PDB file of C-alpha atoms in Angstrom:
ATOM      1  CA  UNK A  60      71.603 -11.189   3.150  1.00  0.00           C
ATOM      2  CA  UNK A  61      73.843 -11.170   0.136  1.00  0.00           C
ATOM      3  CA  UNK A  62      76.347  -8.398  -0.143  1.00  0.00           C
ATOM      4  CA  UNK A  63      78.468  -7.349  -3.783  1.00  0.00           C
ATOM      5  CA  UNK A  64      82.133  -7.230  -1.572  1.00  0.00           C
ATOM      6  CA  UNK A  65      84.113  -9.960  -1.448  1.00  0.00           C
ATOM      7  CA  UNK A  66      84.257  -9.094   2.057  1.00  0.00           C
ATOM      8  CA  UNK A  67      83.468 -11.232   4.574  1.00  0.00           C
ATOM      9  CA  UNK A  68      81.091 -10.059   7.748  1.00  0.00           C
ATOM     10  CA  UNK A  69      81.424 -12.255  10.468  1.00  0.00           C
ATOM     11  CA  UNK A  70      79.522 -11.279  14.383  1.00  0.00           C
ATOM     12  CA  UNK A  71      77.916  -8.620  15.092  1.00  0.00           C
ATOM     13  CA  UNK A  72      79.550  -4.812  14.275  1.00  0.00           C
ATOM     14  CA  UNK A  73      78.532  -1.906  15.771  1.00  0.00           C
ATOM     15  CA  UNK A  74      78.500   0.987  13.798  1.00  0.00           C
ATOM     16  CA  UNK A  75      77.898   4.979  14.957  1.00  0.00           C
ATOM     17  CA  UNK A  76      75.217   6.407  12.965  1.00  0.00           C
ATOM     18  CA  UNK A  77      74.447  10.200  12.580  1.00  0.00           C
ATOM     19  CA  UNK A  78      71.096  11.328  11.688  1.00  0.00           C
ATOM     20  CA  UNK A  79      71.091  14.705   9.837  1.00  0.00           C
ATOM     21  CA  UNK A  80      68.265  17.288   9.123  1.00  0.00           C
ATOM     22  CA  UNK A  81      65.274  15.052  10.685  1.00  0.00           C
ATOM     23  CA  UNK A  82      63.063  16.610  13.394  1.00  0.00           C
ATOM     24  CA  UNK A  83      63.008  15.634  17.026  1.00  0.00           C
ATOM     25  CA  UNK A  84      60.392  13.475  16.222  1.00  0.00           C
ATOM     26  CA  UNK A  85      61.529  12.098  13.884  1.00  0.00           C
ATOM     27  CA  UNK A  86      64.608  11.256  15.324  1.00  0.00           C
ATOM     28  CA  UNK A  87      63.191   9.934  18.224  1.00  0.00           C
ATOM     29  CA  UNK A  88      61.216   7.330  16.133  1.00  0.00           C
ATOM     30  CA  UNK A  89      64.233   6.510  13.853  1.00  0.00           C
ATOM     31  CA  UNK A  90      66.723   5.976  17.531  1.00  0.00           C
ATOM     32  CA  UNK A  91      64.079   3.819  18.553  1.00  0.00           C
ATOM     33  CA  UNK A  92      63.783   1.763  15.561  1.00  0.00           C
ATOM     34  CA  UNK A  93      67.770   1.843  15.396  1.00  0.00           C
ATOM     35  CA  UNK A  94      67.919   0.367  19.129  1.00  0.00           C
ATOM     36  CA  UNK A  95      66.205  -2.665  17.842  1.00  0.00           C
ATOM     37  CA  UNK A  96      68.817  -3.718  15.354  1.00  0.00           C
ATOM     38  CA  UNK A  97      71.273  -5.003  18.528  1.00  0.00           C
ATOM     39  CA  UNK A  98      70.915  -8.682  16.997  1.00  0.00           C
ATOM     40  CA  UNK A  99      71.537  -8.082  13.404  1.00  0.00           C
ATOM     41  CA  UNK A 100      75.012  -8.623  11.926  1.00  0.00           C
ATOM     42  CA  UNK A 101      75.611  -4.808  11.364  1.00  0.00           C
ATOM     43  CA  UNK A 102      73.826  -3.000  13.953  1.00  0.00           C
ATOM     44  CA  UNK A 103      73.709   0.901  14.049  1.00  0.00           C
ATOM     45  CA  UNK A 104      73.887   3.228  17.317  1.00  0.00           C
ATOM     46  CA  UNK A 105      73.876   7.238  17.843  1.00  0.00           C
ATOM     47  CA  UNK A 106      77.252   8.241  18.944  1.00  0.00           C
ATOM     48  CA  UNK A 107      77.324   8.020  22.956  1.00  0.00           C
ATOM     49  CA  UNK A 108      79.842  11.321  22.581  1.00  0.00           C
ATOM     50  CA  UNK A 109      80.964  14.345  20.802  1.00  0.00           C
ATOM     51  CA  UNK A 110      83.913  12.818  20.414  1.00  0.00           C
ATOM     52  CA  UNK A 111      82.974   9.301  18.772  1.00  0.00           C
ATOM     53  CA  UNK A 112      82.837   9.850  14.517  1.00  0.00           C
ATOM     54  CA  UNK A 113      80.218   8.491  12.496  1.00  0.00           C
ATOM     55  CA  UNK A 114      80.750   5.537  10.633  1.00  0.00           C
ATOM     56  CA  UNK A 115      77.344   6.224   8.381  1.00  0.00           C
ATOM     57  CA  UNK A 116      75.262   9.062   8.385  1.00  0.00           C
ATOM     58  CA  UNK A 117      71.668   8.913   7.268  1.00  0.00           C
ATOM     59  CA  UNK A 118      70.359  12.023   5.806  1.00  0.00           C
ATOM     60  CA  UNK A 119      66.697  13.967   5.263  1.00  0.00           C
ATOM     61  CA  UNK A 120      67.043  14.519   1.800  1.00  0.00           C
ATOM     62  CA  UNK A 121      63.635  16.561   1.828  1.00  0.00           C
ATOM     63  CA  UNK A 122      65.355  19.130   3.935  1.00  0.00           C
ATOM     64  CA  UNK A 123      68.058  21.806   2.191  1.00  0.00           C
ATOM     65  CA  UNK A 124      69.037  22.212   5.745  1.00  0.00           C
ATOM     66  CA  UNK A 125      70.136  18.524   5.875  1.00  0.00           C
ATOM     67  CA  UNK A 126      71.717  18.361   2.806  1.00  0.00           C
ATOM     68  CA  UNK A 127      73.897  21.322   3.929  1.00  0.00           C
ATOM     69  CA  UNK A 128      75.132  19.965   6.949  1.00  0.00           C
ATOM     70  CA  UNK A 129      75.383  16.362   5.322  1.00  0.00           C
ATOM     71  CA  UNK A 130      77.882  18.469   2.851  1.00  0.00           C
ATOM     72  CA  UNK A 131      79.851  20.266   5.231  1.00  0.00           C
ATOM     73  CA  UNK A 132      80.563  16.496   7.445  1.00  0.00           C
ATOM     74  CA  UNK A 133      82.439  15.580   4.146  1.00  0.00           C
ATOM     75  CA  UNK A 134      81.166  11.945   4.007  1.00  0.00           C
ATOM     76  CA  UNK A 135      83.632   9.399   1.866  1.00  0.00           C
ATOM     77  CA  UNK A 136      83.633   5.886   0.487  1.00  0.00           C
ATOM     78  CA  UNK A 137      85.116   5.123   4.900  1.00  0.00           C
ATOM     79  CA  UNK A 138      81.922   7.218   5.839  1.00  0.00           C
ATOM     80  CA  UNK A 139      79.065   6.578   3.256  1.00  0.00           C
ATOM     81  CA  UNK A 140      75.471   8.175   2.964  1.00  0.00           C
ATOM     82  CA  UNK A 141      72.184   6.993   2.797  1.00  0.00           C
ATOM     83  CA  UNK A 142      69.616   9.851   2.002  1.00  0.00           C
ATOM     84  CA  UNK A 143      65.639   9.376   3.084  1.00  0.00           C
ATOM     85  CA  UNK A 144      63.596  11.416   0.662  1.00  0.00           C
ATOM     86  CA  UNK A 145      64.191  12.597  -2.803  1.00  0.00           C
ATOM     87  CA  UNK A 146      67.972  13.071  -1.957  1.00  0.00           C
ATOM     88  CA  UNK A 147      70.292  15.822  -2.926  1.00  0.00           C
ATOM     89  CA  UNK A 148      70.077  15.214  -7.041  1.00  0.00           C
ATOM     90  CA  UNK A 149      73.649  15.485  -7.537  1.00  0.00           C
ATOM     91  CA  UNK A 150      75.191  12.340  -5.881  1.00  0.00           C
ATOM     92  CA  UNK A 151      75.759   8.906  -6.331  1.00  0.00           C
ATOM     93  CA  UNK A 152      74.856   7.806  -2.604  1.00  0.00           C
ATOM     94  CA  UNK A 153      71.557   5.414  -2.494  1.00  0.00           C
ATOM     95  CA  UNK A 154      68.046   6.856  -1.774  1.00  0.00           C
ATOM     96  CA  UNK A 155      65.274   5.362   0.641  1.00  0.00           C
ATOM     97  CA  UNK A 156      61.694   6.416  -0.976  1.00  0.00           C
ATOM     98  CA  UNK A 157      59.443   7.484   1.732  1.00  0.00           C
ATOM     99  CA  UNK A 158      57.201   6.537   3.098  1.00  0.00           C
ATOM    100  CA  UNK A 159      60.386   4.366   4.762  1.00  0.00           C
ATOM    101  CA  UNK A 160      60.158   0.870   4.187  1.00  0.00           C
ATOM    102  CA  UNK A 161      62.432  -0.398   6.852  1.00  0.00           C
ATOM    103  CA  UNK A 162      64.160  -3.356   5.739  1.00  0.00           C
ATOM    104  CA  UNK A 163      64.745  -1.288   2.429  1.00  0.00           C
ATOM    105  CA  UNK A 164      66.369   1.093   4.535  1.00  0.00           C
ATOM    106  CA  UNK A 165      68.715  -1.955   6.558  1.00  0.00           C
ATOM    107  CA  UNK A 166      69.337  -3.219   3.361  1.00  0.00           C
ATOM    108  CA  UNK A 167      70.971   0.084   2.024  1.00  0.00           C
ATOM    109  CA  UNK A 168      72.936   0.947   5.244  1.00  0.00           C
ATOM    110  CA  UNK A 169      74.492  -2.659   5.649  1.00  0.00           C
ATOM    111  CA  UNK A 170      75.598  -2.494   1.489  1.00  0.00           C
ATOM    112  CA  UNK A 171      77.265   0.408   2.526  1.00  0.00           C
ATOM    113  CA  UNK A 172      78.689  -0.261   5.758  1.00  0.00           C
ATOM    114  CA  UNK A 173      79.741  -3.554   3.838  1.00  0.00           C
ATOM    115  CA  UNK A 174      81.386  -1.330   1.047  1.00  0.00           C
ATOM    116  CA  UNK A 175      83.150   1.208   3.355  1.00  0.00           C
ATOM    117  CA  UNK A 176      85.019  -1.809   5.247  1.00  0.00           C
ATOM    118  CA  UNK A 177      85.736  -2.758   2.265  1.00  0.00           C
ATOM    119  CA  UNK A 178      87.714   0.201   1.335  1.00  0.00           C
ATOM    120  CA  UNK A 179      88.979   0.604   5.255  1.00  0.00           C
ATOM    121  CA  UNK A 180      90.281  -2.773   4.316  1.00  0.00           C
ATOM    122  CA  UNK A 181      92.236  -2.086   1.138  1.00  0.00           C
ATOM    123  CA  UNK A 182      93.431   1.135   2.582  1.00  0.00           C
ATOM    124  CA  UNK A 183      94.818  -0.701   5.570  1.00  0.00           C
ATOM    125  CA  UNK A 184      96.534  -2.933   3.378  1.00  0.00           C
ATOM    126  CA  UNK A 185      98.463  -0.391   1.389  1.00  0.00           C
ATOM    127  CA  UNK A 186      99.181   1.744   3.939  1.00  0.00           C
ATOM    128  CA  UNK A 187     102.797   0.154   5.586  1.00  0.00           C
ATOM    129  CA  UNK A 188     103.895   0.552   9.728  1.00  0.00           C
ATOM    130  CA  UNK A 189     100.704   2.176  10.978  1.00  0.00           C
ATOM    131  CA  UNK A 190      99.029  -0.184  13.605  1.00  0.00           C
ATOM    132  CA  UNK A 191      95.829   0.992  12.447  1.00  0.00           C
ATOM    133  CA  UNK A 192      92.934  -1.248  12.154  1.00  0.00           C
ATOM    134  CA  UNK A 193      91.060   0.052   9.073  1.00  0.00           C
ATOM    135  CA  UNK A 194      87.738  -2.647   9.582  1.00  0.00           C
ATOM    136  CA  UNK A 195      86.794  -0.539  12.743  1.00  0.00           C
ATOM    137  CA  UNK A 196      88.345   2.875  12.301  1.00  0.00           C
ATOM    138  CA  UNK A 197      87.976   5.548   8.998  1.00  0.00           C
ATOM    139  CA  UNK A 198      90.674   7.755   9.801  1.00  0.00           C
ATOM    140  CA  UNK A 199      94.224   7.040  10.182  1.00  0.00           C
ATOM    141  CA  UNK A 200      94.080   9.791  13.262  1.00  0.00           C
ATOM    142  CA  UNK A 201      91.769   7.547  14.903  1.00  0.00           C
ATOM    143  CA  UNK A 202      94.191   4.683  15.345  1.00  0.00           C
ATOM    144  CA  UNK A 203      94.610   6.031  19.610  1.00  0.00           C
ATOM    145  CA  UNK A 204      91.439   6.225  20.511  1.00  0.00           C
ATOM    146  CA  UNK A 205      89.806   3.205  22.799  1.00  0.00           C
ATOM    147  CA  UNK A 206      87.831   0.716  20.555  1.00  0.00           C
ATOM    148  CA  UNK A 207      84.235  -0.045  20.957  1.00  0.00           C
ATOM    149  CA  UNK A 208      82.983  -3.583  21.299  1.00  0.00           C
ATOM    150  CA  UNK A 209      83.111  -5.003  17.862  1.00  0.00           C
ATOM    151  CA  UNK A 210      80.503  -7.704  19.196  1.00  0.00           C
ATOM    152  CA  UNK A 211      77.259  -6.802  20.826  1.00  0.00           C
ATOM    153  CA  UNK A 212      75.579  -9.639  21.727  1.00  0.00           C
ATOM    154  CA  UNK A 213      71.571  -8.111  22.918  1.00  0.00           C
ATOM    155  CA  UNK A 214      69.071 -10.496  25.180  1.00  0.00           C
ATOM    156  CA  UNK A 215      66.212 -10.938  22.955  1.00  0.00           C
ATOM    157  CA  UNK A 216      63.072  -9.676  24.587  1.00  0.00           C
ATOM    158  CA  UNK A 217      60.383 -12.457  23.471  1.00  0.00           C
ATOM    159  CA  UNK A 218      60.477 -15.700  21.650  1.00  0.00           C
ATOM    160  CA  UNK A 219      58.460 -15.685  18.262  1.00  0.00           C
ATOM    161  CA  UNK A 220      57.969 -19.425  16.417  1.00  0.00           C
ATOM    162  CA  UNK A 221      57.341 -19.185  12.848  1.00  0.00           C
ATOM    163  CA  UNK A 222      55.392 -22.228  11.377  1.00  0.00           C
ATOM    164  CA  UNK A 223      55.991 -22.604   7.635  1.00  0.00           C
ATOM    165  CA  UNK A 224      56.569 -25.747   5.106  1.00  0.00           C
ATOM    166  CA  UNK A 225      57.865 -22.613   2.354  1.00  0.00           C
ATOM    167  CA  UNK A 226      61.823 -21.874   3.033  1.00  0.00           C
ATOM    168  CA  UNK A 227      60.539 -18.623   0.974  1.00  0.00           C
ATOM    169  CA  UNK A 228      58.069 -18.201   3.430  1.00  0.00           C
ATOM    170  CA  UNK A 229      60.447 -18.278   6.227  1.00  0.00           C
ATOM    171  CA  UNK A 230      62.788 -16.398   4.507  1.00  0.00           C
ATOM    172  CA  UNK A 231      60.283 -13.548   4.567  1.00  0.00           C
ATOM    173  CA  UNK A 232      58.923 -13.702   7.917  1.00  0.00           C
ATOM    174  CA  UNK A 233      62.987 -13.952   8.952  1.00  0.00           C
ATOM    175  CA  UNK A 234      63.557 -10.651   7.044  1.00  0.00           C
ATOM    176  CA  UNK A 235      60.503  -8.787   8.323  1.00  0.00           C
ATOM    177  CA  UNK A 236      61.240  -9.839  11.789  1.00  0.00           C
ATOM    178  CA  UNK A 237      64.769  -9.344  12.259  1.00  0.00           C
ATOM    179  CA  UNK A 238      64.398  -5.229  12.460  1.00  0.00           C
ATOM    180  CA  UNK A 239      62.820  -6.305  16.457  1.00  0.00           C
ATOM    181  CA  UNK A 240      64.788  -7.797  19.296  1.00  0.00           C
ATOM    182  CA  UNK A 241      62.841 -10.486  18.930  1.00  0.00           C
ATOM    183  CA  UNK A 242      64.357 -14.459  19.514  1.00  0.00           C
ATOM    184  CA  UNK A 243      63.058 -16.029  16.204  1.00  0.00           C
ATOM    185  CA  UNK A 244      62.515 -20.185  15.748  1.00  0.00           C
ATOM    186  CA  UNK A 245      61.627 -21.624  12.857  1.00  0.00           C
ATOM    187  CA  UNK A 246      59.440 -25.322  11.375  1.00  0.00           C
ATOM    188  CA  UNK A 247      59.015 -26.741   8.718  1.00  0.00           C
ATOM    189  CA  UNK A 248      55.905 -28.689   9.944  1.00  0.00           C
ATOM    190  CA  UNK A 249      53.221 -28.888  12.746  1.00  0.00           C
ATOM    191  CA  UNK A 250      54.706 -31.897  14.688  1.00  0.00           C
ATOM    192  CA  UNK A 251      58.077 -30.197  14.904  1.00  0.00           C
ATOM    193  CA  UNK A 252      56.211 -26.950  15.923  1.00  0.00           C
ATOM    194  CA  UNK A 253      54.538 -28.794  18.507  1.00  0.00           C
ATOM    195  CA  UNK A 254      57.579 -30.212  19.990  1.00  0.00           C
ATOM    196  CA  UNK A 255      59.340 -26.575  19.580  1.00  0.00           C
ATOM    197  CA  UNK A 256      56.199 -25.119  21.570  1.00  0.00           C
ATOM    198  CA  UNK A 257      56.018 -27.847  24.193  1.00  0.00           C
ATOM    199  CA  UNK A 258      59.737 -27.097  25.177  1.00  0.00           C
ATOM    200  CA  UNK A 259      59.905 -23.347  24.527  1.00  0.00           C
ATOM    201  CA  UNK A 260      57.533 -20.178  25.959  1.00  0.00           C
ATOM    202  CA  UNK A 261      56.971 -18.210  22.942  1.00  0.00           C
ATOM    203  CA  UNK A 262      55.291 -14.796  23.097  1.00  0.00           C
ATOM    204  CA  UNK A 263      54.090 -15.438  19.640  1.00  0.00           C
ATOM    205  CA  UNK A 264      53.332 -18.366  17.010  1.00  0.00           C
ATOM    206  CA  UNK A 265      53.017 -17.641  12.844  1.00  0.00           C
ATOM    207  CA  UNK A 266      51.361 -20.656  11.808  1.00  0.00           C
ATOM    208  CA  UNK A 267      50.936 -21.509   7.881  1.00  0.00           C
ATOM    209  CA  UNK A 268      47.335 -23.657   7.463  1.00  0.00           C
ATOM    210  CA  UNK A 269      48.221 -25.860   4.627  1.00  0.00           C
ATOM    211  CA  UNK A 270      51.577 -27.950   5.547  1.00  0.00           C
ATOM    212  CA  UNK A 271      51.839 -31.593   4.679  1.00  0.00           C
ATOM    213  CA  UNK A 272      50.893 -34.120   7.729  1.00  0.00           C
ATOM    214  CA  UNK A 273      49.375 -32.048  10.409  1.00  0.00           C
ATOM    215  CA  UNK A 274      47.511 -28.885   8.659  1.00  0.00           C
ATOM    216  CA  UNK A 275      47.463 -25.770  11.029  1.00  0.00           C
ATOM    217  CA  UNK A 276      44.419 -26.138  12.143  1.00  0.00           C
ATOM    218  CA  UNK A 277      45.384 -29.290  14.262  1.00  0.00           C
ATOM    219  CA  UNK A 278      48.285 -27.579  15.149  1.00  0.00           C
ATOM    220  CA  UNK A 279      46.466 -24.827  16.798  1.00  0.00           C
ATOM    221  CA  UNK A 280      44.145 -26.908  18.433  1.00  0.00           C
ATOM    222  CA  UNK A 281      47.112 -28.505  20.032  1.00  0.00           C
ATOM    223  CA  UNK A 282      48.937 -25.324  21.116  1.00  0.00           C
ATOM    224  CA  UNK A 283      45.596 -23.724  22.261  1.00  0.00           C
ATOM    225  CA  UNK A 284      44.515 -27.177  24.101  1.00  0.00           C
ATOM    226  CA  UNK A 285      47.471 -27.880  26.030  1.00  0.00           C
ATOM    227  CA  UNK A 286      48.266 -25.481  29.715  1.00  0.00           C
ATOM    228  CA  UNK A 287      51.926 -25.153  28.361  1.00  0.00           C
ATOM    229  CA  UNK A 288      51.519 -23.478  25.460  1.00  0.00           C
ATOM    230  CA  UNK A 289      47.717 -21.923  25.616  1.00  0.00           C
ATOM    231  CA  UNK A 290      49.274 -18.448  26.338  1.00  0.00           C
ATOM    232  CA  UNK A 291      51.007 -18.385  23.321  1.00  0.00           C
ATOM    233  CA  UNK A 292      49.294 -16.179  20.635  1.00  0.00           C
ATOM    234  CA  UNK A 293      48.451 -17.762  17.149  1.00  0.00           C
ATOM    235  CA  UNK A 294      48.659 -15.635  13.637  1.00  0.00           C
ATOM    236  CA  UNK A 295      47.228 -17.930  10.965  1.00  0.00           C
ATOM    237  CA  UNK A 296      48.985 -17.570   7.814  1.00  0.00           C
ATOM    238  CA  UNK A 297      47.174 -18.718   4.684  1.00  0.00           C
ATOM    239  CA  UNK A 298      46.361 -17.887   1.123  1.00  0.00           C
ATOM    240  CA  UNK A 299      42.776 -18.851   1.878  1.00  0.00           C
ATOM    241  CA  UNK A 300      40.749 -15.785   2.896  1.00  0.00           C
ATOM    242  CA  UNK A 301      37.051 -17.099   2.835  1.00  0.00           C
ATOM    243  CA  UNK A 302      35.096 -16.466   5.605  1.00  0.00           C
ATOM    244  CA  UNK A 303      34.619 -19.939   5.811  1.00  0.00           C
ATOM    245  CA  UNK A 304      38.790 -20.315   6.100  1.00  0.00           C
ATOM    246  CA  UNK A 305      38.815 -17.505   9.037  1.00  0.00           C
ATOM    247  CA  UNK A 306      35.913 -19.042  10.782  1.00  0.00           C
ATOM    248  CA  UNK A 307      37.601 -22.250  10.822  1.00  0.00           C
ATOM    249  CA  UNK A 308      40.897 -20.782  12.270  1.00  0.00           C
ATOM    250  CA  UNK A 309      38.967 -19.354  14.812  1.00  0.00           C
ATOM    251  CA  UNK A 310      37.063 -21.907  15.789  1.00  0.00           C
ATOM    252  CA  UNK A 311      40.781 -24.082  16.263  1.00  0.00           C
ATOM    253  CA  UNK A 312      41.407 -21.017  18.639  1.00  0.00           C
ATOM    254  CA  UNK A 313      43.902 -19.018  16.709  1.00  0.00           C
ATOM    255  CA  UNK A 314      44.168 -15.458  17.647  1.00  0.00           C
ATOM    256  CA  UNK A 315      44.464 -13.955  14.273  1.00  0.00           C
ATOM    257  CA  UNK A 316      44.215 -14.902  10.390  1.00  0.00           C
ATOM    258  CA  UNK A 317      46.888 -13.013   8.103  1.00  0.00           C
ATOM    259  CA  UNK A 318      46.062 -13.526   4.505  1.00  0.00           C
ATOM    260  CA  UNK A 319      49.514 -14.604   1.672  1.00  0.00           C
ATOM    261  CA  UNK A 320      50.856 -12.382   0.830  1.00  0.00           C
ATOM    262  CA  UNK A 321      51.730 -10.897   3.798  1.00  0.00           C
ATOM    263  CA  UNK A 322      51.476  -6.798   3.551  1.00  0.00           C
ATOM    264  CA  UNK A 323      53.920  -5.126   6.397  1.00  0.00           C
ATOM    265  CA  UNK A 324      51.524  -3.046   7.423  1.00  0.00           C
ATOM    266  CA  UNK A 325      49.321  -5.811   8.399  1.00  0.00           C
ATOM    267  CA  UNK A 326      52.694  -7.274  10.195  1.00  0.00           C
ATOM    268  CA  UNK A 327      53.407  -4.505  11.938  1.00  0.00           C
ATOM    269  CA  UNK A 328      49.926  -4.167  12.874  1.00  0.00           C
ATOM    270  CA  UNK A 329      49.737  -8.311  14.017  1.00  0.00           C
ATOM    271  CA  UNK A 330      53.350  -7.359  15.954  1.00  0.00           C
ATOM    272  CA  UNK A 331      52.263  -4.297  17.570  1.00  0.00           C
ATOM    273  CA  UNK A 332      49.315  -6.036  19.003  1.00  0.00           C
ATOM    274  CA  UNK A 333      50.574  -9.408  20.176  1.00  0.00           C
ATOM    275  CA  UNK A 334      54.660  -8.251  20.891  1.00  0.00           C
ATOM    276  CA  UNK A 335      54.624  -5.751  23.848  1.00  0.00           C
ATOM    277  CA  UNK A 336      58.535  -5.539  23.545  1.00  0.00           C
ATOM    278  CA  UNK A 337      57.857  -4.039  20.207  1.00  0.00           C
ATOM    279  CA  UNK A 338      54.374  -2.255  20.284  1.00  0.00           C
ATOM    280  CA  UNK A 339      55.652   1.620  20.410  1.00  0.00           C
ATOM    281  CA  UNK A 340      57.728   1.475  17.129  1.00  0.00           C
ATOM    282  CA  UNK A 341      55.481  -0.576  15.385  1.00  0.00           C
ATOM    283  CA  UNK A 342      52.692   1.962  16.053  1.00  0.00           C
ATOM    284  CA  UNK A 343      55.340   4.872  14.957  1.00  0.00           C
ATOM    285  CA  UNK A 344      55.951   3.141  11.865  1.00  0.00           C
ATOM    286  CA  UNK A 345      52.660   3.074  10.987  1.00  0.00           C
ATOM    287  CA  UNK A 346      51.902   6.544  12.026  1.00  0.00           C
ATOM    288  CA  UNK A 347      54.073   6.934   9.533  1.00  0.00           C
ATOM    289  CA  UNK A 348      53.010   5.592   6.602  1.00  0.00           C
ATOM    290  CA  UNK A 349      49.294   6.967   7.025  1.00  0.00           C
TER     291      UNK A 349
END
């Protein structure tokens, strides 16, 4: 992902994210969505104490209740907001429509985690003999306390192998995926696939049909014919919709047939039934969006 700063991320950060003016519900779906972000560059975490500040703070902006407590936490450019709903009208800080898209709402919290280091950055620089390290902490008064890891480095859960000839094809399925704690592969054809599969368990394969050489209906055949990689499940990706086209993937054994372009709710729908690691959320975010 591309950020404006001319700040570099490198690893993984952990940030301490505050949810404000959501119900218990609702924050129990949004921890459990933000508890599958452990592999992303920037991933976001509740505080595990009263005493650990926010870094970010994610706000209902539906709810006056919210919006009064979001103002009385005094967030900066160090401590940015990002505001779910119709927001509070009379700030600059970025909005998330609902229903949430998620990677919409990644994509606003990393541009301004990315901004406020940034500024923690510049502010470090100017400020002379304080031992302060501005990347990880807002607050000058903050330079005592212990740090937290500034790497997190999560097991992934499953192994999903994505199948596609299109880099923007891959670049899709990699952004749509990367929200779950998922361990994601990726080929460019159906002999490497085949190779991939034949060396590597994976809980799931997305499989384009039309790829130059082997077409994904061999490919399937293969994975669906051989004892090592039968109990993998196949998603069939392909602009072709016929009947005809999902009879024929289902005949090669495939397990399901997603139609280009991909919605998210069919995703989630296509994760939630083949990913156990990720079922629960999956499910809640489509709760959601009904």
């Amino acid at each position: 992902m591309a950020f404006s700063s001319d700040t570099p991320v490198s690893g993984n950060h952990r940030f301490v994210l505050e949810v404000v003016g959501f119900t218990d519900a609702e924050k129990s779906l949004l921890s459990s969505t933000f508890r599958l972000t452990g592999r992303r560059p920037f991933c976001y975490t509740e505080a595990a104490s009263t005493d650990e500040r926010p870094d970010i703070y994610l706000v209902n902006g539906d709810s006056s209740d919210g919006i009064r407590q979001m103002q009385e936490r005094k967030p900066n450019l160090f401590a940015p907001v990002v505001f779910i709903g119709r927001g509070d009208g009379s700030s600059t800080w970025p909005v998330v429509a609902k229903p949430i898209h998620w990677m919409r709402l990644f994509e606003q919290l990393d541009t301004q985690m990315q901004a406020a280091l940034a500024e923690r950055a510049r502010r470090r620089q100017s400020v002379e003999n304080i031992p302060w390290d501005g990347t990880a902490r807002r607050r000058a008064t903050d330079r005592d306390m212990p740090m937290p890891p500034a790497v997190v480095d999560a097991k992934p859960i499953e192994s999903v192998l994505v199948v596609d000839d299109s880099a923007t094809v891959r670049a899709f399925m990699r952004a749509k995926l990367a929200p779950f704690r998922f361990d994601v592969d990726f080929a460019e054809n159906g002999e490497i696939a085949i190779d991939m599969a034949q060396a590597k368990q994976y809980t799931c394969v997305f499989l384009d049909i039309l790829m130059p050489g082997m077409d994904g209906y061999q490919v399937c055949k293969r994975i669906k014919s051989s004892a090592a990689t039968k109990g993998s499940a196949v998603v069939m990706l392909s602009s072709r919709t016929s009947a005809f086209d999902k009879f024929r993937g289902s005949w090669a054994g495939c397990d399901a047939y997603l139609g280009k372009p991909v919605s998210e709710d069919e995703l989630l729908s296509t994760i939630a039934r083949f990913l156990p690691s990720a079922r629960r959320v999956a499910n809640a975010i489509l709760a959601r969006t009904d």
